[in-house]
PDB file of C-alpha atoms and ligand atoms in Angstrom:
ATOM      1  CA  LEU A   1      -4.102 -35.944 -18.016  1.00 59.00           C
ATOM      2  CA  HIS A   2      -2.026 -33.273 -16.805  1.00 61.00           C
ATOM      3  CA  ILE A   3       0.226 -35.223 -15.734  1.00 67.00           C
ATOM      4  CA  LEU A   4       0.650 -37.140 -18.958  1.00 70.00           C
ATOM      5  CA  THR A   5       0.940 -33.792 -20.639  1.00 80.00           C
ATOM      6  CA  PRO A   6       2.906 -31.314 -18.959  1.00 85.00           C
ATOM      7  CA  ASP A   7       2.699 -28.152 -20.080  1.00 92.00           C
ATOM      8  CA  ARG A   8       5.932 -26.891 -21.354  1.00 95.00           C
ATOM      9  CA  SER A   9       4.892 -23.431 -23.141  1.00 96.00           C
ATOM     10  CA  LEU A  10       7.305 -21.167 -21.246  1.00 98.00           C
ATOM     11  CA  ALA A  11      10.301 -23.301 -21.708  1.00 97.00           C
ATOM     12  CA  GLY A  12      13.362 -21.652 -22.316  1.00 95.00           C
ATOM     13  CA  ARG A  13      12.283 -18.109 -21.078  1.00 98.00           C
ATOM     14  CA  ARG A  14      13.979 -16.442 -18.607  1.00 98.00           C
ATOM     15  CA  ILE A  15      11.707 -14.872 -16.229  1.00 99.00           C
ATOM     16  CA  LEU A  16      12.514 -12.437 -13.145  1.00 99.00           C
ATOM     17  CA  VAL A  17       9.841 -12.192 -10.220  1.00 99.00           C
ATOM     18  CA  THR A  18       9.943  -9.681  -7.359  1.00 98.00           C
ATOM     19  CA  ALA A  19       8.231 -10.679  -4.403  1.00 98.00           C
ATOM     20  CA  GLY A  20       7.581 -10.031  -0.473  1.00 98.00           C
ATOM     21  CA  PRO A  21       8.706  -7.095   1.259  1.00 98.00           C
ATOM     22  CA  THR A  22      11.817  -5.000   1.537  1.00 98.00           C
ATOM     23  CA  VAL A  23      13.090  -4.224   4.943  1.00 98.00           C
ATOM     24  CA  GLU A  24      14.816  -1.281   5.725  1.00 98.00           C
ATOM     25  CA  PRO A  25      16.853  -0.618   8.836  1.00 98.00           C
ATOM     26  CA  LEU A  26      16.535   2.386  10.940  1.00 97.00           C
ATOM     27  CA  ASP A  27      19.169   1.213  13.326  1.00 97.00           C
ATOM     28  CA  PRO A  28      20.867  -1.969  14.552  1.00 97.00           C
ATOM     29  CA  VAL A  29      17.401  -3.062  16.098  1.00 97.00           C
ATOM     30  CA  ARG A  30      14.581  -1.568  13.949  1.00 98.00           C
ATOM     31  CA  PHE A  31      13.173  -1.420  10.706  1.00 98.00           C
ATOM     32  CA  LEU A  32      11.021   0.107   8.314  1.00 98.00           C
ATOM     33  CA  SER A  33       8.490  -2.377   6.306  1.00 98.00           C
ATOM     34  CA  ASN A  34       5.233  -3.740   5.295  1.00 95.00           C
ATOM     35  CA  HIS A  35       2.543  -6.443   5.528  1.00 91.00           C
ATOM     36  CA  SER A  36       3.405  -8.306   2.473  1.00 92.00           C
ATOM     37  CA  SER A  37       3.233 -11.882   2.667  1.00 94.00           C
ATOM     38  CA  GLY A  38       4.963 -12.791  -0.701  1.00 96.00           C
ATOM     39  CA  ARG A  39       2.221 -15.079  -1.359  1.00 95.00           C
ATOM     40  CA  GLN A  40       1.028 -13.827  -4.632  1.00 95.00           C
ATOM     41  CA  GLY A  41       4.595 -13.403  -6.029  1.00 97.00           C
ATOM     42  CA  TYR A  42       5.786 -16.997  -4.864  1.00 98.00           C
ATOM     43  CA  ALA A  43       2.547 -18.305  -6.645  1.00 97.00           C
ATOM     44  CA  ILE A  44       3.397 -16.610  -9.867  1.00 98.00           C
ATOM     45  CA  ALA A  45       7.067 -18.094  -9.617  1.00 98.00           C
ATOM     46  CA  ALA A  46       5.760 -21.428  -9.034  1.00 98.00           C
ATOM     47  CA  ALA A  47       3.111 -21.109 -11.875  1.00 98.00           C
ATOM     48  CA  LEU A  48       5.803 -19.782 -14.402  1.00 98.00           C
ATOM     49  CA  ALA A  49       8.423 -22.576 -13.358  1.00 98.00           C
ATOM     50  CA  ALA A  50       5.756 -25.442 -13.852  1.00 97.00           C
ATOM     51  CA  ARG A  51       5.433 -24.090 -17.191  1.00 97.00           C
ATOM     52  CA  GLY A  52       9.239 -24.767 -17.953  1.00 98.00           C
ATOM     53  CA  ALA A  53      10.332 -21.155 -17.363  1.00 98.00           C
ATOM     54  CA  ASN A  54      13.872 -20.410 -16.001  1.00 98.00           C
ATOM     55  CA  VAL A  55      12.753 -18.420 -13.025  1.00 98.00           C
ATOM     56  CA  THR A  56      14.653 -15.862 -10.767  1.00 99.00           C
ATOM     57  CA  LEU A  57      12.637 -15.086  -7.830  1.00 99.00           C
ATOM     58  CA  VAL A  58      14.146 -11.748  -5.931  1.00 99.00           C
ATOM     59  CA  SER A  59      12.602 -11.947  -2.685  1.00 99.00           C
ATOM     60  CA  GLY A  60      12.166  -9.834   0.571  1.00 98.00           C
ATOM     61  CA  PRO A  61      11.862 -11.638   3.707  1.00 98.00           C
ATOM     62  CA  VAL A  62       9.112 -14.156   3.894  1.00 98.00           C
ATOM     63  CA  SER A  63       7.946 -17.231   5.652  1.00 97.00           C
ATOM     64  CA  ILE A  64       7.077 -19.574   2.698  1.00 96.00           C
ATOM     65  CA  PRO A  65       8.973 -22.196   1.048  1.00 98.00           C
ATOM     66  CA  VAL A  66      10.797 -21.702  -2.210  1.00 98.00           C
ATOM     67  CA  PRO A  67       8.813 -23.249  -5.107  1.00 98.00           C
ATOM     68  CA  GLU A  68       9.938 -26.181  -6.897  1.00 96.00           C
ATOM     69  CA  GLY A  69      12.383 -25.378  -9.995  1.00 96.00           C
ATOM     70  CA  VAL A  70      12.564 -21.778  -8.386  1.00 98.00           C
ATOM     71  CA  HIS A  71      16.300 -19.990  -8.138  1.00 98.00           C
ATOM     72  CA  ARG A  72      15.436 -17.553  -5.063  1.00 98.00           C
ATOM     73  CA  ILE A  73      17.826 -14.882  -4.441  1.00 98.00           C
ATOM     74  CA  SER A  74      17.210 -13.308  -0.788  1.00 98.00           C
ATOM     75  CA  VAL A  75      17.237  -9.224   0.227  1.00 98.00           C
ATOM     76  CA  GLN A  76      16.405  -7.212   2.623  1.00 98.00           C
ATOM     77  CA  THR A  77      16.346  -3.512   0.975  1.00 98.00           C
ATOM     78  CA  ALA A  78      15.200  -1.922  -2.057  1.00 99.00           C
ATOM     79  CA  ARG A  79      18.589  -1.061  -2.813  1.00 98.00           C
ATOM     80  CA  GLU A  80      19.732  -4.836  -2.793  1.00 98.00           C
ATOM     81  CA  MET A  81      16.321  -5.836  -4.661  1.00 99.00           C
ATOM     82  CA  LEU A  82      17.437  -3.457  -7.303  1.00 99.00           C
ATOM     83  CA  ALA A  83      20.659  -4.897  -7.691  1.00 98.00           C
ATOM     84  CA  ALA A  84      19.665  -8.272  -7.925  1.00 99.00           C
ATOM     85  CA  CYS A  85      17.252  -7.548 -10.318  1.00 98.00           C
ATOM     86  CA  GLU A  86      19.696  -5.879 -12.572  1.00 98.00           C
ATOM     87  CA  THR A  87      22.218  -8.639 -12.311  1.00 98.00           C
ATOM     88  CA  ALA A  88      19.472 -10.919 -13.327  1.00 98.00           C
ATOM     89  CA  LEU A  89      19.262  -9.267 -16.702  1.00 98.00           C
ATOM     90  CA  PRO A  90      18.737  -9.849 -19.627  1.00 98.00           C
ATOM     91  CA  VAL A  91      15.087 -11.818 -18.963  1.00 98.00           C
ATOM     92  CA  ASP A  92      12.045 -12.365 -21.475  1.00 98.00           C
ATOM     93  CA  VAL A  93      10.069 -11.030 -18.930  1.00 98.00           C
ATOM     94  CA  ALA A  94       9.667  -9.169 -15.594  1.00 99.00           C
ATOM     95  CA  VAL A  95       6.903  -9.637 -12.999  1.00 99.00           C
ATOM     96  CA  CYS A  96       7.296  -6.998 -10.210  1.00 98.00           C
ATOM     97  CA  THR A  97       4.838  -8.231  -7.134  1.00 98.00           C
ATOM     98  CA  ALA A  98       7.156  -7.222  -4.299  1.00 98.00           C
ATOM     99  CA  ALA A  99       5.970  -4.522  -1.903  1.00 97.00           C
ATOM    100  CA  VAL A 100       8.741  -2.107  -1.915  1.00 98.00           C
ATOM    101  CA  SER A 101       9.237   0.268   0.940  1.00 98.00           C
ATOM    102  CA  ASP A 102       8.765   3.575  -0.766  1.00 98.00           C
ATOM    103  CA  TRP A 103      11.446   5.143   1.955  1.00 98.00           C
ATOM    104  CA  ARG A 104      14.407   4.285   4.131  1.00 98.00           C
ATOM    105  CA  ALA A 105      16.202   6.310   6.689  1.00 98.00           C
ATOM    106  CA  LYS A 106      18.350   8.667   5.074  1.00 98.00           C
ATOM    107  CA  GLU A 107      20.853   7.707   7.696  1.00 96.00           C
ATOM    108  CA  LEU A 108      21.383   4.458   9.229  1.00 95.00           C
ATOM    109  CA  ALA A 109      22.241   4.909  13.032  1.00 95.00           C
ATOM    110  CA  PRO A 110      25.143   2.985  13.837  1.00 96.00           C
ATOM    111  CA  GLY A 111      24.057   2.009  17.353  1.00 97.00           C
ATOM    112  CA  LYS A 112      20.433   1.603  18.776  1.00 97.00           C
ATOM    113  CA  ILE A 113      18.667   5.035  19.022  1.00 96.00           C
ATOM    114  CA  LYS A 114      18.070   5.719  22.867  1.00 95.00           C
ATOM    115  CA  LYS A 115      15.063   7.493  24.331  1.00 94.00           C
ATOM    116  CA  THR A 116      16.404  11.226  25.348  1.00 92.00           C
ATOM    117  CA  GLY A 117      13.906  12.506  27.302  1.00 93.00           C
ATOM    118  CA  ASP A 118      13.422  14.981  24.704  1.00 93.00           C
ATOM    119  CA  GLY A 119      10.543  13.294  22.852  1.00 94.00           C
ATOM    120  CA  PRO A 120      10.892  10.962  19.714  1.00 95.00           C
ATOM    121  CA  PRO A 121      13.523  11.080  17.159  1.00 94.00           C
ATOM    122  CA  ARG A 122      13.252  13.042  14.041  1.00 93.00           C
ATOM    123  CA  LEU A 123      13.692  10.142  11.450  1.00 94.00           C
ATOM    124  CA  GLU A 124      14.546  11.528   7.945  1.00 97.00           C
ATOM    125  CA  LEU A 125      13.420   9.472   5.103  1.00 98.00           C
ATOM    126  CA  VAL A 126      14.678   9.376   1.335  1.00 98.00           C
ATOM    127  CA  GLU A 127      12.852   7.989  -1.221  1.00 98.00           C
ATOM    128  CA  ASN A 128      14.039   4.144  -2.399  1.00 98.00           C
ATOM    129  CA  PRO A 129      14.748   3.398  -6.066  1.00 98.00           C
ATOM    130  CA  ASP A 130      11.661   2.516  -8.325  1.00 98.00           C
ATOM    131  CA  ILE A 131      12.698  -1.163  -9.726  1.00 98.00           C
ATOM    132  CA  LEU A 132       9.755  -1.553 -11.927  1.00 98.00           C
ATOM    133  CA  ALA A 133      10.457   1.810 -13.469  1.00 98.00           C
ATOM    134  CA  THR A 134      14.187   1.014 -13.679  1.00 98.00           C
ATOM    135  CA  LEU A 135      13.463  -2.233 -15.680  1.00 98.00           C
ATOM    136  CA  CYS A 136      11.053  -0.681 -17.710  1.00 98.00           C
ATOM    137  CA  ARG A 137      13.585   1.797 -18.695  1.00 98.00           C
ATOM    138  CA  ALA A 138      16.776  -0.314 -18.818  1.00 98.00           C
ATOM    139  CA  ALA A 139      18.738  -0.857 -21.781  1.00 98.00           C
ATOM    140  CA  GLN A 140      17.922  -4.380 -21.542  1.00 98.00           C
ATOM    141  CA  ARG A 141      14.451  -4.067 -21.084  1.00 98.00           C
ATOM    142  CA  PRO A 142      12.715  -7.116 -20.775  1.00 98.00           C
ATOM    143  CA  ARG A 143       9.894  -7.718 -23.856  1.00 98.00           C
ATOM    144  CA  LEU A 144       7.034  -8.035 -21.392  1.00 98.00           C
ATOM    145  CA  VAL A 145       7.011  -5.902 -17.843  1.00 98.00           C
ATOM    146  CA  VAL A 146       4.289  -6.941 -15.520  1.00 98.00           C
ATOM    147  CA  GLY A 147       3.863  -4.583 -12.519  1.00 98.00           C
ATOM    148  CA  PHE A 148       1.165  -4.696  -9.403  1.00 97.00           C
ATOM    149  CA  ALA A 149      -0.329  -2.292  -7.778  1.00 94.00           C
ATOM    150  CA  ALA A 150      -1.951  -1.899  -4.515  1.00 86.00           C
ATOM    151  CA  GLU A 151      -4.435   0.736  -3.912  1.00 90.00           C
ATOM    152  CA  THR A 152      -7.008   1.597  -1.212  1.00 88.00           C
ATOM    153  CA  ASP A 153      -8.950   4.551  -3.323  1.00 91.00           C
ATOM    154  CA  ASP A 154      -9.924   5.153  -7.278  1.00 93.00           C
ATOM    155  CA  VAL A 155      -8.332   1.489  -7.588  1.00 92.00           C
ATOM    156  CA  LEU A 156      -8.623   1.309 -11.587  1.00 94.00           C
ATOM    157  CA  ASP A 157      -8.030   5.389 -11.909  1.00 95.00           C
ATOM    158  CA  ASN A 158      -4.783   5.302 -10.141  1.00 95.00           C
ATOM    159  CA  ALA A 159      -3.970   1.808 -11.553  1.00 96.00           C
ATOM    160  CA  LYS A 160      -4.315   3.261 -15.274  1.00 97.00           C
ATOM    161  CA  ALA A 161      -2.536   6.231 -14.565  1.00 97.00           C
ATOM    162  CA  LYS A 162       0.448   4.299 -12.544  1.00 97.00           C
ATOM    163  CA  ARG A 163       0.660   1.941 -15.521  1.00 98.00           C
ATOM    164  CA  LEU A 164       1.499   4.785 -17.922  1.00 98.00           C
ATOM    165  CA  ARG A 165       3.850   6.314 -15.236  1.00 97.00           C
ATOM    166  CA  LYS A 166       6.022   3.384 -14.649  1.00 97.00           C
ATOM    167  CA  GLY A 167       5.852   2.142 -18.372  1.00 98.00           C
ATOM    168  CA  CYS A 168       4.910  -1.642 -18.235  1.00 98.00           C
ATOM    169  CA  ASP A 169       2.838  -3.357 -20.278  1.00 98.00           C
ATOM    170  CA  TRP A 170       0.546  -5.170 -18.085  1.00 98.00           C
ATOM    171  CA  LEU A 171      -0.512  -3.820 -14.496  1.00 98.00           C
ATOM    172  CA  VAL A 172      -2.527  -6.046 -11.907  1.00 97.00           C
ATOM    173  CA  ALA A 173      -4.450  -3.822  -9.714  1.00 96.00           C
ATOM    174  CA  ASN A 174      -5.509  -5.133  -6.541  1.00 89.00           C
ATOM    175  CA  ASP A 175      -7.586  -3.351  -4.006  1.00 84.00           C
ATOM    176  CA  VAL A 176      -6.038  -3.876  -0.624  1.00 81.00           C
ATOM    177  CA  ARG A 177      -9.072  -2.520   1.471  1.00 80.00           C
ATOM    178  CA  GLN A 178     -10.466  -6.104   1.052  1.00 68.00           C
ATOM    179  CA  GLY A 179      -7.574  -7.454   3.529  1.00 69.00           C
ATOM    180  CA  VAL A 180      -5.350  -8.859   0.731  1.00 68.00           C
ATOM    181  CA  PHE A 181      -2.151  -9.197   2.962  1.00 73.00           C
ATOM    182  CA  GLY A 182      -1.445 -12.399   4.050  1.00 74.00           C
ATOM    183  CA  ALA A 183      -4.898 -13.819   2.434  1.00 81.00           C
ATOM    184  CA  MET A 184      -5.125 -16.839   0.168  1.00 83.00           C
ATOM    185  CA  ARG A 185      -7.591 -14.941  -2.046  1.00 85.00           C
ATOM    186  CA  ASN A 186      -7.174 -12.002  -4.087  1.00 87.00           C
ATOM    187  CA  THR A 187      -9.551  -9.611  -6.109  1.00 89.00           C
ATOM    188  CA  VAL A 188      -7.582  -8.266  -9.287  1.00 94.00           C
ATOM    189  CA  SER A 189      -7.718  -6.379 -12.537  1.00 96.00           C
ATOM    190  CA  LEU A 190      -5.696  -6.649 -15.301  1.00 97.00           C
ATOM    191  CA  ILE A 191      -4.800  -3.287 -17.326  1.00 98.00           C
ATOM    192  CA  ASP A 192      -3.109  -3.647 -20.604  1.00 98.00           C
ATOM    193  CA  ASP A 193      -2.806  -1.380 -23.952  1.00 97.00           C
ATOM    194  CA  ASN A 194      -6.617  -2.822 -24.726  1.00 96.00           C
ATOM    195  CA  GLY A 195      -8.047  -1.761 -21.301  1.00 96.00           C
ATOM    196  CA  VAL A 196      -9.425  -3.277 -18.020  1.00 96.00           C
ATOM    197  CA  GLN A 197     -10.288  -6.994 -17.524  1.00 96.00           C
ATOM    198  CA  SER A 198     -11.595  -7.379 -13.908  1.00 94.00           C
ATOM    199  CA  TRP A 199     -11.382 -11.069 -12.733  1.00 95.00           C
ATOM    200  CA  PRO A 200     -13.645 -12.224  -9.986  1.00 94.00           C
ATOM    201  CA  GLU A 201     -12.149 -13.335  -6.627  1.00 92.00           C
ATOM    202  CA  MET A 202      -9.995 -16.477  -6.628  1.00 93.00           C
ATOM    203  CA  ASP A 203      -7.031 -18.234  -4.767  1.00 94.00           C
ATOM    204  CA  LYS A 204      -3.747 -16.501  -5.330  1.00 94.00           C
ATOM    205  CA  THR A 205      -2.465 -20.027  -6.812  1.00 96.00           C
ATOM    206  CA  ASP A 206      -5.413 -19.359  -9.301  1.00 97.00           C
ATOM    207  CA  VAL A 207      -4.524 -15.994 -10.286  1.00 96.00           C
ATOM    208  CA  ALA A 208      -1.133 -17.225 -10.690  1.00 97.00           C
ATOM    209  CA  GLU A 209      -2.288 -19.423 -12.946  1.00 97.00           C
ATOM    210  CA  GLN A 210      -4.124 -16.873 -15.091  1.00 97.00           C
ATOM    211  CA  ILE A 211      -0.930 -14.833 -15.411  1.00 98.00           C
ATOM    212  CA  ALA A 212       1.117 -17.425 -16.270  1.00 98.00           C
ATOM    213  CA  GLN A 213      -1.377 -18.671 -18.885  1.00 97.00           C
ATOM    214  CA  ARG A 214      -1.650 -14.817 -20.306  1.00 97.00           C
ATOM    215  CA  ILE A 215       2.591 -14.701 -20.491  1.00 98.00           C
ATOM    216  CA  ALA A 216       2.408 -18.018 -22.277  1.00 98.00           C
ATOM    217  CA  ALA A 217      -0.290 -16.885 -24.832  1.00 97.00           C
ATOM    218  CA  PHE A 218       1.524 -13.715 -25.151  1.00 97.00           C
ATOM    219  CA  PHE A 219       4.826 -15.566 -26.472  1.00 96.00           C
ATOM    220  CA  ALA A 220       2.636 -17.760 -28.596  1.00 93.00           C
ATOM    221  CA  ASP A 221       1.231 -14.761 -30.385  1.00 85.00           C
ATOM    222  CA  PRO A 222       2.944 -11.280 -29.096  1.00 70.00           C
ATOM    223  CA  SER A 223       0.299  -9.358 -31.102  1.00 71.00           C
ATOM    224  CA  SER A 224      -2.354 -10.706 -28.802  1.00 61.00           C
TER     225      SER A 224
HETATM  226  N1  CTP B   1       7.649  -1.142  -7.066  1.00 55.20           N
HETATM  227  C1  CTP B   1       8.961  -0.972  -7.190  1.00 55.20           C
HETATM  228  N2  CTP B   1       9.699  -0.486  -6.658  1.00 55.20           N
HETATM  229  C2  CTP B   1       9.558   0.844  -5.822  1.00 55.20           C
HETATM  230  C3  CTP B   1       7.885   0.784  -5.764  1.00 55.20           C
HETATM  231  C4  CTP B   1       7.414   0.146  -6.352  1.00 55.20           C
HETATM  232  O1  CTP B   1       9.508  -2.061  -8.238  1.00 55.20           O
HETATM  233  N3  CTP B   1      10.234   1.374  -5.264  1.00 55.20           N
HETATM  234  C5  CTP B   1       6.490  -1.667  -8.013  1.00 55.20           C
HETATM  235  C6  CTP B   1       6.066  -2.653  -7.381  1.00 55.20           C
HETATM  236  O2  CTP B   1       6.580  -3.970  -7.453  1.00 55.20           O
HETATM  237  C7  CTP B   1       4.716  -2.834  -8.182  1.00 55.20           C
HETATM  238  C8  CTP B   1       4.728  -1.483  -8.825  1.00 55.20           C
HETATM  239  O3  CTP B   1       5.918  -0.707  -8.786  1.00 55.20           O
HETATM  240  O4  CTP B   1       4.857  -3.632  -9.314  1.00 55.20           O
HETATM  241  C9  CTP B   1       3.509  -0.378  -8.184  1.00 55.20           C
HETATM  242  O5  CTP B   1       4.034  -0.363  -6.778  1.00 55.20           O
HETATM  243  P1  CTP B   1       3.030   0.441  -5.682  1.00 55.20           P
HETATM  244  O6  CTP B   1       3.610   0.810  -4.216  1.00 55.20           O
HETATM  245  O7  CTP B   1       1.586   0.385  -5.921  1.00 55.20           O
HETATM  246  O8  CTP B   1       3.578   2.298  -6.450  1.00 55.20           O
HETATM  247  P2  CTP B   1       3.978   3.262  -6.211  1.00 55.20           P
HETATM  248  O9  CTP B   1       4.688   3.692  -7.383  1.00 55.20           O
HETATM  249  O10 CTP B   1       4.958   2.992  -5.025  1.00 55.20           O
HETATM  250  O11 CTP B   1       3.044   4.366  -5.851  1.00 55.20           O
HETATM  251  P3  CTP B   1       2.185   4.439  -4.107  1.00 55.20           P
HETATM  252  O12 CTP B   1       2.712   3.393  -3.218  1.00 55.20           O
HETATM  253  O13 CTP B   1       2.667   5.905  -3.739  1.00 55.20           O
HETATM  254  O14 CTP B   1       0.616   4.148  -4.380  1.00 55.20           O
HETATM  255 CA1   CA B   2       4.702   2.262  -3.045  1.00 55.20          CA
END
C-alpha cells in the first residue's frame, strides 16, 4: 500500500540537516573530534527526502552512504559547517544533529608537533561557533528549528535548559550513557513548548520516521 501511495507530505519544503562529527586539526597529522557516527542525522535526512522534501545534508566525515535524493555537502570543521549552513539558507526547517566539536586549537601548527623531551605541548583551545544557536538567531530563521542534545547527567533538566538557551523550537534529548554512538538504536525524549514526550527505545530509522512525521504534521497544522 505504501508503494501505491507514496507520502509526499513534505514536497517543496526546503530542509537543512547537519550530521556527523566535526574534525578540528591540531597539526597536519592530528585532530580533535568525537564518536558521532552520523547515523541518526542521515536517517532523518533520508526520512525527510522520502516525503518529498528538498534536503541539504551538511555533514562531517562519516562512513555511511548519502541517502537517496539528498544533497550532501561535506565539511571538516565547525566553521566550515557553519558557512555551509548559512549558504543553504533560506530553508523551512533546520535539524541540527551534528556533534560539533565545542573547541578547536587556537593556532593550527603548520608542521607536525614534535616531542621535545620537555613534556607534552600546551594546546590552547578556543570555542567554536554554535551553529544551532546561530541559525535560531539568523535574520532568515527557519520556521522550525530542531536541536539535539547529548547528555550523560540530569538529561531532561539539562535538555530543557539547553532548548531555551539555544532558542530552538524542538529539542531531542538523548541519554548517551547508553552507548548511542555508532549504535543502531536510540532512546530519546522530545521537548517543545508543551513539555516533554519520552519515546521508547527504537531503531534510529524509526526515531527518524517519528521526527519526519512530526515535521509534516507541523506544516499541516502549525498550531499543533
Ligand atoms: N551545536 C551546534 N554547534 C555547536 C555545538 C552544538 O550546532 N558548536 C548543536 C548540536 O548539533 C545539537 C545542539 O547544539 O543540536 C546541542 O549540542 P550539545 O553538544 O548537546 O550542546 P552544547 O551547547 O555544545 O553544550 P554541552 O556540549 O556543553 O552540553
Ligand atoms: Ca557540545
